[in-house]
CSV table of C-alpha atoms and ligand atoms in Angstrom, one decimal:
chain,number,residue,atom,x,y,z
A,1,MET,CA,136.4,175.6,118.3
A,2,SER,CA,137.9,177.1,121.4
A,3,TYR,CA,138.3,180.8,122.1
A,4,ASP,CA,142.0,181.0,121.3
A,5,ASP,CA,141.9,179.2,118.0
A,6,PHE,CA,143.5,181.0,115.2
A,7,HIS,CA,144.6,180.5,111.6
A,8,SER,CA,146.9,182.7,109.5
A,9,GLY,CA,148.5,182.1,106.2
A,10,ARG,CA,150.6,183.8,103.6
A,11,THR,CA,152.3,183.1,100.3
A,12,ILE,CA,156.1,182.7,100.6
A,13,LYS,CA,158.5,183.1,97.7
A,14,ALA,CA,160.5,179.9,98.4
A,15,THR,CA,160.2,177.2,100.9
A,16,ARG,CA,163.5,176.2,102.6
A,17,LYS,CA,162.7,172.5,102.6
A,18,PRO,CA,160.4,170.2,100.5
A,19,HIS,CA,156.9,169.9,101.8
A,20,THR,CA,153.8,167.9,100.9
A,21,CYS,CA,150.9,169.9,99.6
A,22,GLU,CA,147.9,169.7,101.8
A,23,GLN,CA,145.6,170.1,98.9
A,24,CYS,CA,146.9,167.7,96.2
A,25,GLY,CA,149.2,165.4,98.3
A,26,ARG,CA,152.1,166.0,96.0
A,27,LYS,CA,155.6,167.3,96.9
A,28,ILE,CA,156.4,171.0,96.9
A,29,GLU,CA,160.1,171.2,96.0
A,30,ALA,CA,162.4,173.3,98.1
A,31,GLU,CA,163.0,176.8,96.8
A,32,MET,CA,159.5,176.8,95.2
A,33,PRO,CA,156.8,179.3,96.1
A,34,ALA,CA,154.2,178.0,98.4
A,35,TYR,CA,151.3,179.0,100.6
A,36,TYR,CA,152.1,178.5,104.2
A,37,ALA,CA,149.7,178.6,107.0
A,38,ALA,CA,149.8,178.0,110.8
A,39,GLY,CA,147.2,177.9,113.4
A,40,LYS,CA,145.7,176.4,116.4
A,41,TYR,CA,142.6,174.3,116.4
A,42,ASP,CA,141.0,172.7,119.5
A,43,GLY,CA,144.2,173.2,121.3
A,44,HIS,CA,146.5,171.7,118.7
A,45,PHE,CA,149.1,173.7,116.7
A,46,TYR,CA,149.4,172.9,113.1
A,47,THR,CA,151.3,174.1,110.0
A,48,GLN,CA,150.5,173.4,106.4
A,49,HIS,CA,151.9,174.0,103.0
A,50,GLU,CA,150.1,174.1,99.7
A,51,HIS,CA,151.2,174.7,96.1
A,52,VAL,CA,150.2,178.3,95.2
A,53,GLU,CA,147.9,177.0,92.4
A,54,CYS,CA,146.3,174.4,94.7
A,55,ARG,CA,145.6,177.1,97.3
A,56,ALA,CA,143.9,179.2,94.7
A,57,ALA,CA,141.9,176.3,93.4
A,58,GLY,CA,140.8,175.3,96.9
A,59,MET,CA,139.7,178.8,97.8
A,60,ALA,CA,137.9,179.3,94.5
A,61,TYR,CA,136.1,176.0,95.0
A,62,ALA,CA,135.0,177.0,98.5
A,63,GLU,CA,133.7,180.3,97.1
A,64,THR,CA,131.8,178.4,94.4
A,65,THR,CA,130.3,175.8,96.8
A,66,ASP,CA,130.1,177.9,99.9
A,67,LEU,CA,131.8,175.1,101.9
A,68,TRP,CA,134.1,176.5,104.5
A,69,GLY,CA,135.7,175.4,107.8
A,70,GLU,CA,135.0,171.8,108.6
A,71,GLU,CA,133.2,171.5,105.2
A,72,PHE,CA,136.1,172.8,103.3
A,73,THR,CA,137.1,170.5,100.4
A,74,TRP,CA,140.5,168.9,100.5
A,75,PHE,CA,140.9,167.5,97.1
A,76,GLN,CA,143.3,164.8,97.9
A,77,HIS,CA,141.0,163.3,100.6
A,78,ALA,CA,137.8,163.5,98.6
A,79,ASP,CA,135.8,160.4,98.0
A,80,HIS,CA,134.6,159.2,94.6
A,81,ASP,CA,131.4,161.3,94.6
A,82,MET,CA,133.2,164.5,95.6
A,83,ARG,CA,135.7,163.9,92.8
A,84,ALA,CA,132.9,163.6,90.4
A,85,ASP,CA,131.6,167.0,91.5
A,86,PHE,CA,134.8,169.0,91.5
A,87,GLY,CA,136.7,167.0,88.7
A,88,PRO,CA,135.1,168.7,85.7
A,89,TRP,CA,135.3,172.1,87.5
A,90,LEU,CA,139.0,171.7,88.2
A,91,LEU,CA,139.7,170.6,84.6
A,92,GLU,CA,138.0,173.7,83.3
A,93,HIS,CA,139.3,176.3,85.8
A,94,HIS,CA,142.5,174.8,87.4
A,95,PRO,CA,143.9,172.2,84.9
A,96,ILE,CA,147.3,172.2,86.7
A,97,VAL,CA,145.7,171.1,89.9
A,98,ALA,CA,143.5,168.6,88.1
A,99,GLU,CA,146.6,167.0,86.7
A,100,ARG,CA,148.3,166.8,90.1
A,101,LEU,CA,145.2,164.9,91.3
A,102,ASN,CA,145.2,162.6,88.3
A,103,ILE,CA,141.8,163.8,87.2
A,104,GLU,CA,141.3,162.9,83.6
A,105,PRO,CA,138.7,164.3,81.2
A,106,ASP,CA,135.9,161.9,80.3
B,1,LIG,ZN1,149.3,170.9,95.5
């Protein structure tokens, strides 16, 4: 982290262009609501979009596991063991997001 790092995000009512969701890896259609964030980390600017439901699931999972920052769980990049951890939780609490990640009940 450097001293001028920042991160800010907000929910927007409709994106102008389609984007890829950072959390599930699927497309967010244009004109759909989305969570949009921008920031600077280690000198690099970045922007990201997430489905509103995926954002909610990601934040709720971070609250549950207390994994933030570099430890934050990005569902689409999770390995097999991590999927085994959050899969059942997602199915129970955020079934829409579980479906986007192709997580199936046992
Ligand atoms: Zn998503």
